[in-house]
Amino acid sequence: MPHRTFMKFMWPSLLVMFLLIALPIVSVFVQSLHVEHEQIVLETENCGPFGCKKTVSVDREATDQLREEEPLGRFNGLDTYTNRSHLAFENVSEAWSSTDSLGGFFNGLMNLPFYKALVFTLAYTFIVTPCVIFFGMVVALCVNALPKLVKGPTIFLSLLPMIVTPLIGSLILFWMIDADGVIGATIQNWFQDDSLSLKASPALTWITLFVYGIWSSIPFSFIVFYAGLQTVPTDTLEASMIDGASRWETIRYVVMPHMAPLVTFVALMQLMDNFRVFEPIVGFAAEAHATSLSWLIFNDLRGTDSQLFGSAGATSMLTILGVAILLMPVFIRTWRDFNRKSA
């Protein structure tokens, strides 16, 4: 295709990507280099019969005027990225020098908000993503082997978790694991312990969030893999059966190679979605035990008079960098496969 013709087809998409993706990212980065203006304080001295007393008050007019003149805030450079709320280089160095074991160093990191959120985000991503791919493939293979009469209802029931809004689904499960809920009361009866609660322990809270993430994401991988199974060549399947291949061997050597591109696609989607985990934490009210990078951004922006735009911008940029790092191995592998096929 001539370059001019190619650009005629591509320029609308490139323009939309520039306006809706590139410009917002640049805007967030610029905002992350600024911090909020400090309030201008007035100190007045009031004298009376019993002496003089100094009072301190905020000059609202001067503060508002300063914010109007410099709406981005005060330029702070990269200091926002290195303060205690983010990468905290000084605090990390202090924790490393003041502890004698990796466990103590890890406990010190968990006291820093960014690293606490990063650890949970990475744990959620690397536990939920492979489980979603594995169980989605298992469900797709099982449903594909069912008789046609029951396939339709089974597919409908399998898609129900994806129909429920993530926040609503997490709220429902939050009520179910309560002491008065179905799951919470059942667990207490099993272990004969009325004080046992899935909400009280950080470890149990993390496990509950992981289970919910797997349950809510399996329908997506299932429907993608099920659609891919319908495209497996029947000639190849019949040839493997004639050659005496077992069902497991057919799945391993025929079905799985054919499904590899879909596995890569699902992995990409799940890595991006799971790294941005947010709704389950809010629905479970798990901020005391589990926070994510997206929750940190939400926490910086939910104030009424003191939104920390610079802090939220820095966390957003670090989140984008984290997603890029996670996806880099998949992109490299995809690029190598493309070059190998085109060679």
PDB file of C-alpha atoms in Angstrom, residues 58-310:
ATOM      1  CA  VAL A  58      -5.895  32.018  56.757  1.00  0.00           C
ATOM      2  CA  ASP A  59      -6.079  34.792  54.206  1.00  0.00           C
ATOM      3  CA  ARG A  60      -8.689  33.272  51.913  1.00  0.00           C
ATOM      4  CA  GLU A  61      -8.618  36.037  49.311  1.00  0.00           C
ATOM      5  CA  ALA A  62      -4.841  35.967  48.906  1.00  0.00           C
ATOM      6  CA  THR A  63      -4.792  32.160  48.809  1.00  0.00           C
ATOM      7  CA  ASP A  64      -7.536  32.028  46.181  1.00  0.00           C
ATOM      8  CA  GLN A  65      -5.804  34.698  44.115  1.00  0.00           C
ATOM      9  CA  LEU A  66      -2.528  32.741  44.222  1.00  0.00           C
ATOM     10  CA  ARG A  67      -4.321  29.600  43.089  1.00  0.00           C
ATOM     11  CA  GLU A  68      -5.957  31.497  40.222  1.00  0.00           C
ATOM     12  CA  GLU A  69      -2.616  32.935  39.085  1.00  0.00           C
ATOM     13  CA  GLU A  70      -0.877  29.536  39.237  1.00  0.00           C
ATOM     14  CA  PRO A  71      -3.621  26.889  38.847  1.00  0.00           C
ATOM     15  CA  LEU A  72      -1.132  24.026  38.497  1.00  0.00           C
ATOM     16  CA  GLY A  73       0.324  24.810  41.902  1.00  0.00           C
ATOM     17  CA  ARG A  74       3.892  25.326  43.054  1.00  0.00           C
ATOM     18  CA  PHE A  75       6.579  23.682  40.927  1.00  0.00           C
ATOM     19  CA  ASN A  76       8.127  20.801  42.853  1.00  0.00           C
ATOM     20  CA  GLY A  77       9.988  18.900  40.117  1.00  0.00           C
ATOM     21  CA  LEU A  78      10.609  15.227  40.808  1.00  0.00           C
ATOM     22  CA  ASP A  79      10.494  15.697  44.584  1.00  0.00           C
ATOM     23  CA  THR A  80       6.921  14.446  44.590  1.00  0.00           C
ATOM     24  CA  TYR A  81       8.114  11.121  43.187  1.00  0.00           C
ATOM     25  CA  THR A  82      10.728  10.722  45.918  1.00  0.00           C
ATOM     26  CA  ASN A  83       8.765  11.861  48.989  1.00  0.00           C
ATOM     27  CA  ARG A  84       7.450   9.510  51.659  1.00  0.00           C
ATOM     28  CA  SER A  85       4.105   9.033  49.916  1.00  0.00           C
ATOM     29  CA  HIS A  86       5.742   7.591  46.808  1.00  0.00           C
ATOM     30  CA  LEU A  87       9.183   6.066  46.152  1.00  0.00           C
ATOM     31  CA  ALA A  88      10.536   7.310  49.505  1.00  0.00           C
ATOM     32  CA  PHE A  89      14.215   6.736  48.729  1.00  0.00           C
ATOM     33  CA  GLU A  90      15.376   8.124  52.076  1.00  0.00           C
ATOM     34  CA  ASN A  91      12.942   5.975  54.056  1.00  0.00           C
ATOM     35  CA  VAL A  92      13.864   2.860  52.076  1.00  0.00           C
ATOM     36  CA  SER A  93      17.564   3.514  52.654  1.00  0.00           C
ATOM     37  CA  GLU A  94      16.943   4.054  56.352  1.00  0.00           C
ATOM     38  CA  ALA A  95      14.905   0.827  56.607  1.00  0.00           C
ATOM     39  CA  TRP A  96      17.671  -1.111  54.834  1.00  0.00           C
ATOM     40  CA  SER A  97      20.433   0.228  57.087  1.00  0.00           C
ATOM     41  CA  SER A  98      18.481  -0.128  60.339  1.00  0.00           C
ATOM     42  CA  THR A  99      17.343  -3.758  59.890  1.00  0.00           C
ATOM     43  CA  ASP A 100      19.352  -6.963  59.974  1.00  0.00           C
ATOM     44  CA  SER A 101      16.954  -9.238  58.076  1.00  0.00           C
ATOM     45  CA  LEU A 102      14.873  -9.170  54.926  1.00  0.00           C
ATOM     46  CA  GLY A 103      11.759  -9.654  57.030  1.00  0.00           C
ATOM     47  CA  GLY A 104      12.450  -6.501  59.004  1.00  0.00           C
ATOM     48  CA  PHE A 105      13.221  -4.580  55.819  1.00  0.00           C
ATOM     49  CA  PHE A 106       9.965  -5.818  54.249  1.00  0.00           C
ATOM     50  CA  ASN A 107       8.008  -4.746  57.354  1.00  0.00           C
ATOM     51  CA  GLY A 108       9.592  -1.328  57.047  1.00  0.00           C
ATOM     52  CA  LEU A 109       8.506  -1.097  53.399  1.00  0.00           C
ATOM     53  CA  MET A 110       4.963  -2.088  54.332  1.00  0.00           C
ATOM     54  CA  ASN A 111       4.788   0.994  56.566  1.00  0.00           C
ATOM     55  CA  LEU A 112       5.240   3.190  53.483  1.00  0.00           C
ATOM     56  CA  PRO A 113       1.925   3.820  51.645  1.00  0.00           C
ATOM     57  CA  PHE A 114       3.221   3.441  48.094  1.00  0.00           C
ATOM     58  CA  TYR A 115       5.106   0.187  48.689  1.00  0.00           C
ATOM     59  CA  LYS A 116       2.227  -1.250  50.702  1.00  0.00           C
ATOM     60  CA  ALA A 117      -0.097  -0.563  47.787  1.00  0.00           C
ATOM     61  CA  LEU A 118       2.476  -1.823  45.264  1.00  0.00           C
ATOM     62  CA  VAL A 119       2.945  -5.145  47.080  1.00  0.00           C
ATOM     63  CA  PHE A 120      -0.794  -5.820  47.149  1.00  0.00           C
ATOM     64  CA  THR A 121      -1.199  -4.712  43.527  1.00  0.00           C
ATOM     65  CA  LEU A 122       1.574  -7.039  42.334  1.00  0.00           C
ATOM     66  CA  ALA A 123       0.308  -9.924  44.471  1.00  0.00           C
ATOM     67  CA  TYR A 124      -3.221  -9.436  43.141  1.00  0.00           C
ATOM     68  CA  THR A 125      -1.964  -9.242  39.545  1.00  0.00           C
ATOM     69  CA  PHE A 126       0.323 -12.285  39.634  1.00  0.00           C
ATOM     70  CA  ILE A 127      -2.136 -14.490  41.528  1.00  0.00           C
ATOM     71  CA  VAL A 128      -5.413 -13.553  39.869  1.00  0.00           C
ATOM     72  CA  THR A 129      -4.143 -13.390  36.263  1.00  0.00           C
ATOM     73  CA  PRO A 130      -2.817 -16.991  35.899  1.00  0.00           C
ATOM     74  CA  CYS A 131      -5.778 -18.366  37.860  1.00  0.00           C
ATOM     75  CA  VAL A 132      -8.216 -16.576  35.544  1.00  0.00           C
ATOM     76  CA  ILE A 133      -6.447 -17.952  32.464  1.00  0.00           C
ATOM     77  CA  PHE A 134      -6.269 -21.503  33.863  1.00  0.00           C
ATOM     78  CA  PHE A 135      -9.824 -21.751  35.183  1.00  0.00           C
ATOM     79  CA  GLY A 136     -11.220 -19.930  32.156  1.00  0.00           C
ATOM     80  CA  MET A 137      -9.596 -22.500  29.878  1.00  0.00           C
ATOM     81  CA  VAL A 138     -10.844 -25.389  32.047  1.00  0.00           C
ATOM     82  CA  VAL A 139     -14.412 -24.052  32.026  1.00  0.00           C
ATOM     83  CA  ALA A 140     -14.274 -23.488  28.267  1.00  0.00           C
ATOM     84  CA  LEU A 141     -13.060 -27.047  27.622  1.00  0.00           C
ATOM     85  CA  CYS A 142     -15.709 -28.512  29.921  1.00  0.00           C
ATOM     86  CA  VAL A 143     -18.561 -26.493  28.394  1.00  0.00           C
ATOM     87  CA  ASN A 144     -17.351 -27.308  24.884  1.00  0.00           C
ATOM     88  CA  ALA A 145     -17.634 -31.023  25.692  1.00  0.00           C
ATOM     89  CA  LEU A 146     -21.226 -30.762  26.960  1.00  0.00           C
ATOM     90  CA  PRO A 147     -24.227 -31.893  24.901  1.00  0.00           C
ATOM     91  CA  LYS A 148     -25.818 -29.146  22.822  1.00  0.00           C
ATOM     92  CA  LEU A 149     -29.007 -29.309  24.893  1.00  0.00           C
ATOM     93  CA  VAL A 150     -27.341 -27.966  28.035  1.00  0.00           C
ATOM     94  CA  LYS A 151     -24.656 -25.766  26.477  1.00  0.00           C
ATOM     95  CA  GLY A 152     -26.847 -22.671  26.234  1.00  0.00           C
ATOM     96  CA  PRO A 153     -28.004 -22.574  29.884  1.00  0.00           C
ATOM     97  CA  THR A 154     -24.501 -23.434  31.087  1.00  0.00           C
ATOM     98  CA  ILE A 155     -22.954 -20.574  29.083  1.00  0.00           C
ATOM     99  CA  PHE A 156     -25.581 -18.176  30.432  1.00  0.00           C
ATOM    100  CA  LEU A 157     -24.897 -19.186  34.041  1.00  0.00           C
ATOM    101  CA  SER A 158     -21.153 -18.961  33.473  1.00  0.00           C
ATOM    102  CA  LEU A 159     -21.463 -15.344  32.300  1.00  0.00           C
ATOM    103  CA  LEU A 160     -23.466 -14.147  35.312  1.00  0.00           C
ATOM    104  CA  PRO A 161     -20.426 -12.865  37.301  1.00  0.00           C
ATOM    105  CA  MET A 162     -19.482 -10.627  34.355  1.00  0.00           C
ATOM    106  CA  ILE A 163     -23.008  -9.179  34.190  1.00  0.00           C
ATOM    107  CA  VAL A 164     -22.825  -7.926  37.785  1.00  0.00           C
ATOM    108  CA  THR A 165     -21.115  -4.544  38.187  1.00  0.00           C
ATOM    109  CA  PRO A 166     -17.754  -5.047  39.978  1.00  0.00           C
ATOM    110  CA  LEU A 167     -18.578  -2.629  42.786  1.00  0.00           C
ATOM    111  CA  ILE A 168     -22.019  -4.156  43.348  1.00  0.00           C
ATOM    112  CA  GLY A 169     -20.584  -7.671  43.234  1.00  0.00           C
ATOM    113  CA  SER A 170     -17.927  -6.814  45.808  1.00  0.00           C
ATOM    114  CA  LEU A 171     -20.562  -5.221  48.072  1.00  0.00           C
ATOM    115  CA  ILE A 172     -22.725  -8.351  47.869  1.00  0.00           C
ATOM    116  CA  LEU A 173     -19.801 -10.597  48.781  1.00  0.00           C
ATOM    117  CA  PHE A 174     -18.834  -8.140  51.539  1.00  0.00           C
ATOM    118  CA  TRP A 175     -22.254  -8.627  53.119  1.00  0.00           C
ATOM    119  CA  MET A 176     -22.090 -12.395  52.626  1.00  0.00           C
ATOM    120  CA  ILE A 177     -18.793 -12.734  54.530  1.00  0.00           C
ATOM    121  CA  ASP A 178     -20.066 -10.584  57.388  1.00  0.00           C
ATOM    122  CA  ALA A 179     -20.644 -12.313  60.725  1.00  0.00           C
ATOM    123  CA  ASP A 180     -24.381 -12.237  60.014  1.00  0.00           C
ATOM    124  CA  GLY A 181     -23.953 -13.209  56.357  1.00  0.00           C
ATOM    125  CA  VAL A 182     -24.240 -16.631  54.807  1.00  0.00           C
ATOM    126  CA  ILE A 183     -20.522 -17.269  54.311  1.00  0.00           C
ATOM    127  CA  GLY A 184     -19.383 -15.621  57.554  1.00  0.00           C
ATOM    128  CA  ALA A 185     -21.907 -17.457  59.745  1.00  0.00           C
ATOM    129  CA  THR A 186     -21.131 -20.780  58.036  1.00  0.00           C
ATOM    130  CA  ILE A 187     -17.391 -20.408  58.662  1.00  0.00           C
ATOM    131  CA  GLN A 188     -18.012 -19.579  62.315  1.00  0.00           C
ATOM    132  CA  ASN A 189     -20.200 -22.677  62.688  1.00  0.00           C
ATOM    133  CA  TRP A 190     -17.607 -24.907  61.015  1.00  0.00           C
ATOM    134  CA  PHE A 191     -14.765 -23.788  63.276  1.00  0.00           C
ATOM    135  CA  GLN A 192     -16.972 -23.211  66.354  1.00  0.00           C
ATOM    136  CA  ASP A 193     -15.491 -19.741  66.765  1.00  0.00           C
ATOM    137  CA  ASP A 194     -17.825 -16.760  66.973  1.00  0.00           C
ATOM    138  CA  SER A 195     -14.894 -14.320  66.782  1.00  0.00           C
ATOM    139  CA  LEU A 196     -13.606 -15.646  63.451  1.00  0.00           C
ATOM    140  CA  SER A 197     -14.030 -13.058  60.696  1.00  0.00           C
ATOM    141  CA  LEU A 198     -12.714 -12.776  57.168  1.00  0.00           C
ATOM    142  CA  LYS A 199     -12.529  -9.015  57.653  1.00  0.00           C
ATOM    143  CA  ALA A 200     -10.354  -8.997  60.755  1.00  0.00           C
ATOM    144  CA  SER A 201      -7.151 -10.490  59.356  1.00  0.00           C
ATOM    145  CA  PRO A 202      -5.042  -8.871  56.613  1.00  0.00           C
ATOM    146  CA  ALA A 203      -4.191 -12.304  55.192  1.00  0.00           C
ATOM    147  CA  LEU A 204      -7.860 -13.373  55.070  1.00  0.00           C
ATOM    148  CA  THR A 205      -8.799 -10.021  53.536  1.00  0.00           C
ATOM    149  CA  TRP A 206      -6.199 -10.486  50.796  1.00  0.00           C
ATOM    150  CA  ILE A 207      -7.397 -14.047  50.113  1.00  0.00           C
ATOM    151  CA  THR A 208     -11.003 -12.857  49.931  1.00  0.00           C
ATOM    152  CA  LEU A 209     -10.070 -10.144  47.431  1.00  0.00           C
ATOM    153  CA  PHE A 210      -8.094 -12.658  45.337  1.00  0.00           C
ATOM    154  CA  VAL A 211     -11.033 -15.090  45.288  1.00  0.00           C
ATOM    155  CA  TYR A 212     -13.425 -12.345  44.271  1.00  0.00           C
ATOM    156  CA  GLY A 213     -11.062 -11.165  41.522  1.00  0.00           C
ATOM    157  CA  ILE A 214     -10.822 -14.688  40.098  1.00  0.00           C
ATOM    158  CA  TRP A 215     -14.570 -15.256  40.305  1.00  0.00           C
ATOM    159  CA  SER A 216     -15.454 -11.964  38.614  1.00  0.00           C
ATOM    160  CA  SER A 217     -12.895 -12.294  35.778  1.00  0.00           C
ATOM    161  CA  ILE A 218     -13.283 -15.960  34.803  1.00  0.00           C
ATOM    162  CA  PRO A 219     -16.333 -15.290  32.537  1.00  0.00           C
ATOM    163  CA  PHE A 220     -14.268 -13.003  30.287  1.00  0.00           C
ATOM    164  CA  SER A 221     -11.499 -15.546  29.730  1.00  0.00           C
ATOM    165  CA  PHE A 222     -14.056 -18.340  29.421  1.00  0.00           C
ATOM    166  CA  ILE A 223     -16.031 -16.697  26.628  1.00  0.00           C
ATOM    167  CA  VAL A 224     -12.844 -15.779  24.722  1.00  0.00           C
ATOM    168  CA  PHE A 225     -11.446 -19.313  24.992  1.00  0.00           C
ATOM    169  CA  TYR A 226     -14.807 -20.891  24.176  1.00  0.00           C
ATOM    170  CA  ALA A 227     -15.047 -18.800  20.998  1.00  0.00           C
ATOM    171  CA  GLY A 228     -11.501 -19.855  20.110  1.00  0.00           C
ATOM    172  CA  LEU A 229     -12.339 -23.538  20.577  1.00  0.00           C
ATOM    173  CA  GLN A 230     -14.964 -23.236  17.867  1.00  0.00           C
ATOM    174  CA  THR A 231     -12.216 -22.368  15.374  1.00  0.00           C
ATOM    175  CA  VAL A 232      -9.985 -25.371  16.062  1.00  0.00           C
ATOM    176  CA  PRO A 233      -9.708 -27.293  12.726  1.00  0.00           C
ATOM    177  CA  THR A 234     -11.821 -30.445  12.893  1.00  0.00           C
ATOM    178  CA  ASP A 235      -9.506 -32.157  10.411  1.00  0.00           C
ATOM    179  CA  THR A 236      -6.597 -31.820  12.811  1.00  0.00           C
ATOM    180  CA  LEU A 237      -8.682 -33.113  15.707  1.00  0.00           C
ATOM    181  CA  GLU A 238      -9.853 -36.118  13.703  1.00  0.00           C
ATOM    182  CA  ALA A 239      -6.302 -36.838  12.559  1.00  0.00           C
ATOM    183  CA  SER A 240      -5.073 -36.829  16.163  1.00  0.00           C
ATOM    184  CA  MET A 241      -7.849 -39.236  17.148  1.00  0.00           C
ATOM    185  CA  ILE A 242      -6.980 -41.575  14.276  1.00  0.00           C
ATOM    186  CA  ASP A 243      -3.321 -41.495  15.337  1.00  0.00           C
ATOM    187  CA  GLY A 244      -4.377 -42.714  18.783  1.00  0.00           C
ATOM    188  CA  ALA A 245      -3.869 -39.494  20.743  1.00  0.00           C
ATOM    189  CA  SER A 246      -5.622 -39.332  24.098  1.00  0.00           C
ATOM    190  CA  ARG A 247      -7.874 -36.434  25.057  1.00  0.00           C
ATOM    191  CA  TRP A 248      -5.099 -34.850  27.119  1.00  0.00           C
ATOM    192  CA  GLU A 249      -2.601 -35.224  24.281  1.00  0.00           C
ATOM    193  CA  THR A 250      -5.084 -33.671  21.852  1.00  0.00           C
ATOM    194  CA  ILE A 251      -5.575 -30.711  24.157  1.00  0.00           C
ATOM    195  CA  ARG A 252      -1.843 -30.318  24.768  1.00  0.00           C
ATOM    196  CA  TYR A 253      -0.500 -30.710  21.228  1.00  0.00           C
ATOM    197  CA  VAL A 254      -3.447 -29.553  19.084  1.00  0.00           C
ATOM    198  CA  VAL A 255      -5.791 -27.282  21.046  1.00  0.00           C
ATOM    199  CA  MET A 256      -3.291 -25.325  23.172  1.00  0.00           C
ATOM    200  CA  PRO A 257      -0.976 -24.277  20.282  1.00  0.00           C
ATOM    201  CA  HIS A 258      -4.056 -23.092  18.383  1.00  0.00           C
ATOM    202  CA  MET A 259      -5.233 -21.121  21.445  1.00  0.00           C
ATOM    203  CA  ALA A 260      -1.844 -19.508  22.180  1.00  0.00           C
ATOM    204  CA  PRO A 261      -2.716 -16.107  20.580  1.00  0.00           C
ATOM    205  CA  LEU A 262      -5.921 -15.933  22.638  1.00  0.00           C
ATOM    206  CA  VAL A 263      -4.015 -16.796  25.798  1.00  0.00           C
ATOM    207  CA  THR A 264      -1.677 -13.888  25.056  1.00  0.00           C
ATOM    208  CA  PHE A 265      -4.647 -11.583  24.469  1.00  0.00           C
ATOM    209  CA  VAL A 266      -6.351 -12.587  27.723  1.00  0.00           C
ATOM    210  CA  ALA A 267      -3.058 -12.240  29.604  1.00  0.00           C
ATOM    211  CA  LEU A 268      -2.607  -8.700  28.274  1.00  0.00           C
ATOM    212  CA  MET A 269      -6.131  -7.668  29.213  1.00  0.00           C
ATOM    213  CA  GLN A 270      -5.982  -9.249  32.654  1.00  0.00           C
ATOM    214  CA  LEU A 271      -2.571  -7.781  33.473  1.00  0.00           C
ATOM    215  CA  MET A 272      -3.832  -4.285  32.688  1.00  0.00           C
ATOM    216  CA  ASP A 273      -7.138  -4.733  34.531  1.00  0.00           C
ATOM    217  CA  ASN A 274      -5.694  -6.423  37.607  1.00  0.00           C
ATOM    218  CA  PHE A 275      -2.881  -3.904  37.984  1.00  0.00           C
ATOM    219  CA  ARG A 276      -5.586  -1.224  38.200  1.00  0.00           C
ATOM    220  CA  VAL A 277      -7.597  -3.075  40.871  1.00  0.00           C
ATOM    221  CA  PHE A 278      -9.839  -0.641  42.716  1.00  0.00           C
ATOM    222  CA  GLU A 279     -13.521  -1.595  43.052  1.00  0.00           C
ATOM    223  CA  PRO A 280     -13.063  -4.669  45.291  1.00  0.00           C
ATOM    224  CA  ILE A 281     -11.065  -2.629  47.819  1.00  0.00           C
ATOM    225  CA  VAL A 282     -13.786   0.015  48.026  1.00  0.00           C
ATOM    226  CA  GLY A 283     -16.597  -2.563  48.065  1.00  0.00           C
ATOM    227  CA  PHE A 284     -14.955  -4.603  50.826  1.00  0.00           C
ATOM    228  CA  ALA A 285     -13.937  -1.463  52.764  1.00  0.00           C
ATOM    229  CA  ALA A 286     -10.507  -3.103  52.978  1.00  0.00           C
ATOM    230  CA  GLU A 287      -8.406   0.068  53.115  1.00  0.00           C
ATOM    231  CA  ALA A 288      -7.040  -0.851  56.541  1.00  0.00           C
ATOM    232  CA  HIS A 289      -5.574  -4.143  55.265  1.00  0.00           C
ATOM    233  CA  ALA A 290      -5.208  -3.742  51.497  1.00  0.00           C
ATOM    234  CA  THR A 291      -4.653  -0.741  49.260  1.00  0.00           C
ATOM    235  CA  SER A 292      -3.737  -0.524  45.589  1.00  0.00           C
ATOM    236  CA  LEU A 293      -2.130   2.116  43.400  1.00  0.00           C
ATOM    237  CA  SER A 294      -5.520   3.062  41.984  1.00  0.00           C
ATOM    238  CA  TRP A 295      -6.903   3.428  45.499  1.00  0.00           C
ATOM    239  CA  LEU A 296      -4.048   5.819  46.354  1.00  0.00           C
ATOM    240  CA  ILE A 297      -5.045   7.996  43.398  1.00  0.00           C
ATOM    241  CA  PHE A 298      -8.673   7.915  44.548  1.00  0.00           C
ATOM    242  CA  ASN A 299      -7.647   8.775  48.104  1.00  0.00           C
ATOM    243  CA  ASP A 300      -5.647  11.801  46.915  1.00  0.00           C
ATOM    244  CA  LEU A 301      -8.557  13.141  44.870  1.00  0.00           C
ATOM    245  CA  ARG A 302     -11.542  12.511  47.109  1.00  0.00           C
ATOM    246  CA  GLY A 303     -10.948  15.473  49.438  1.00  0.00           C
ATOM    247  CA  THR A 304     -13.294  18.423  49.133  1.00  0.00           C
ATOM    248  CA  ASP A 305     -10.873  21.293  49.790  1.00  0.00           C
ATOM    249  CA  SER A 306      -7.472  19.598  49.696  1.00  0.00           C
ATOM    250  CA  GLN A 307      -7.235  17.406  46.611  1.00  0.00           C
ATOM    251  CA  LEU A 308      -3.628  16.358  46.136  1.00  0.00           C
ATOM    252  CA  PHE A 309      -3.476  16.635  42.352  1.00  0.00           C
ATOM    253  CA  GLY A 310       0.318  16.486  42.193  1.00  0.00           C
TER     254      GLY A 310
END
